[in-house]
GROMACS .gro file of C-alpha atoms in nm:
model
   81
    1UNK     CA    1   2.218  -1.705  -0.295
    2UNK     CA    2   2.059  -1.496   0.002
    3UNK     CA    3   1.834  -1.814   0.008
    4UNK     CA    4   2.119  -1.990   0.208
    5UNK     CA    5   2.113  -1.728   0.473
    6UNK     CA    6   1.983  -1.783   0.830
    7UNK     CA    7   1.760  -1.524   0.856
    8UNK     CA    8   1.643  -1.610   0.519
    9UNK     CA    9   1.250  -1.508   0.531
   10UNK     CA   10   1.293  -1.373   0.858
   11UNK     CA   11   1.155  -0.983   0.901
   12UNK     CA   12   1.366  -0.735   1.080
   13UNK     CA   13   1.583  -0.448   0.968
   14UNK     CA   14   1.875  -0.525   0.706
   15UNK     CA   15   2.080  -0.274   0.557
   16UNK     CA   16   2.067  -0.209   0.178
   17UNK     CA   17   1.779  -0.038  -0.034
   18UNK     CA   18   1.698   0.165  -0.287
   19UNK     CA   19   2.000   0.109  -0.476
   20UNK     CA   20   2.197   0.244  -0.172
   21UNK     CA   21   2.412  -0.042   0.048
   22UNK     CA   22   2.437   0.184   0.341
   23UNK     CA   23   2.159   0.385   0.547
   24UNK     CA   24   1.889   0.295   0.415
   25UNK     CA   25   1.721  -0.065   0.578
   26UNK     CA   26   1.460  -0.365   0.412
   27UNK     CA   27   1.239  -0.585   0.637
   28UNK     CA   28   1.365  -0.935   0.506
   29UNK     CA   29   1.696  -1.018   0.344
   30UNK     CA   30   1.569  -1.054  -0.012
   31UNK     CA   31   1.261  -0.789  -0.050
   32UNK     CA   32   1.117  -0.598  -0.363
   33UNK     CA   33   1.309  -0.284  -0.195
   34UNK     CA   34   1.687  -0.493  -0.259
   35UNK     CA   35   1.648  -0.690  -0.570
   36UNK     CA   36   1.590  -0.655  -0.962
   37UNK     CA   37   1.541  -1.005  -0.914
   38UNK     CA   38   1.166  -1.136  -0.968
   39UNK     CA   39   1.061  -1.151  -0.606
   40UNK     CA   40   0.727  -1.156  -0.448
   41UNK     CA   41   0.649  -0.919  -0.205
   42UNK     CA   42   0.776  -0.974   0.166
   43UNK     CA   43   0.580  -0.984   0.477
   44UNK     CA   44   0.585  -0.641   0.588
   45UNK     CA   45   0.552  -0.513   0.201
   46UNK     CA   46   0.228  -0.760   0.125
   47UNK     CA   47   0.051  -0.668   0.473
   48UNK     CA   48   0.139  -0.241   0.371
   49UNK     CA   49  -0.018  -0.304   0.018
   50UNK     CA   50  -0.365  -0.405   0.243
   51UNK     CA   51  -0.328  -0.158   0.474
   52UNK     CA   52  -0.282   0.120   0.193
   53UNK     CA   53  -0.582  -0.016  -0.009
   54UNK     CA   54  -0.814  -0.038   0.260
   55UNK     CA   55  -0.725   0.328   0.383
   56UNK     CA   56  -0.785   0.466   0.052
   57UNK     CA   57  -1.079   0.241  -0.062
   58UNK     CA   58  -1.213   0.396   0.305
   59UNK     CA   59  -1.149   0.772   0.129
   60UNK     CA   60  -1.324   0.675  -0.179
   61UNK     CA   61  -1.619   0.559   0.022
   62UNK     CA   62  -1.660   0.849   0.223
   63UNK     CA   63  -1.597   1.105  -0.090
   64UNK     CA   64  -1.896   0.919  -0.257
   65UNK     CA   65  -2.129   0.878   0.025
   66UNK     CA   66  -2.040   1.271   0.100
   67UNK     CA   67  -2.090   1.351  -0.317
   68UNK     CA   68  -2.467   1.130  -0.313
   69UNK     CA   69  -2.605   1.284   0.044
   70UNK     CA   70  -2.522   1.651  -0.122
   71UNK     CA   71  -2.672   1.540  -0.439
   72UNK     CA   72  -2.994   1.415  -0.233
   73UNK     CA   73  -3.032   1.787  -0.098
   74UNK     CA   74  -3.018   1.934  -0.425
   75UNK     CA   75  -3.435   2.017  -0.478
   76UNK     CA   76  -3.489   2.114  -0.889
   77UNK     CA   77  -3.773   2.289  -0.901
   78UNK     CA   78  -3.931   2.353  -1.259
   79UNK     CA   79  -4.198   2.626  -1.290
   80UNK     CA   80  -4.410   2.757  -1.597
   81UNK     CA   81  -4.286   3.085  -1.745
   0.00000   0.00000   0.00000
């Protein structure tokens, strides 16, 4: 249906989503953000999924690199009693 549309795989701004017709806008005509339908992901939906991996695979880094150079400062020292 939507298929047959011109701007059919096109991104820009289309109103309709969330469940809500008006106010709210998708980036392509049939998205993840319109449908119940099995879609894949659209263009501006796939390239956010990266970008929102790569930001927190980049926080998960850091917080173990931060965790292991702490853990290297950490001296034990065992003595006799």
């Amino acid at each position: 249906m939507l298929n047959s549309e011109k701007n059919f795989g096109k991104v820009g701004a289309f109103e309709g989503a969330a469940y809500e017709a008006k106010g709210l806008y998708r980036p392509e005509l049939d998205c993840i953000m319109f449908t119940t339908n099995n879609v894949p992901f659209c263009k501006v939906c796939h390239e956010a999924k990266f970008i929102l991996i790569k930001k927190y695979r980049l926080l998960i880094v850091n917080a173990i690199e931060t965790q292991y150079q702490l853990f290297n400062k950490i001296s034990v020292v065992i003595t006799n009693v």
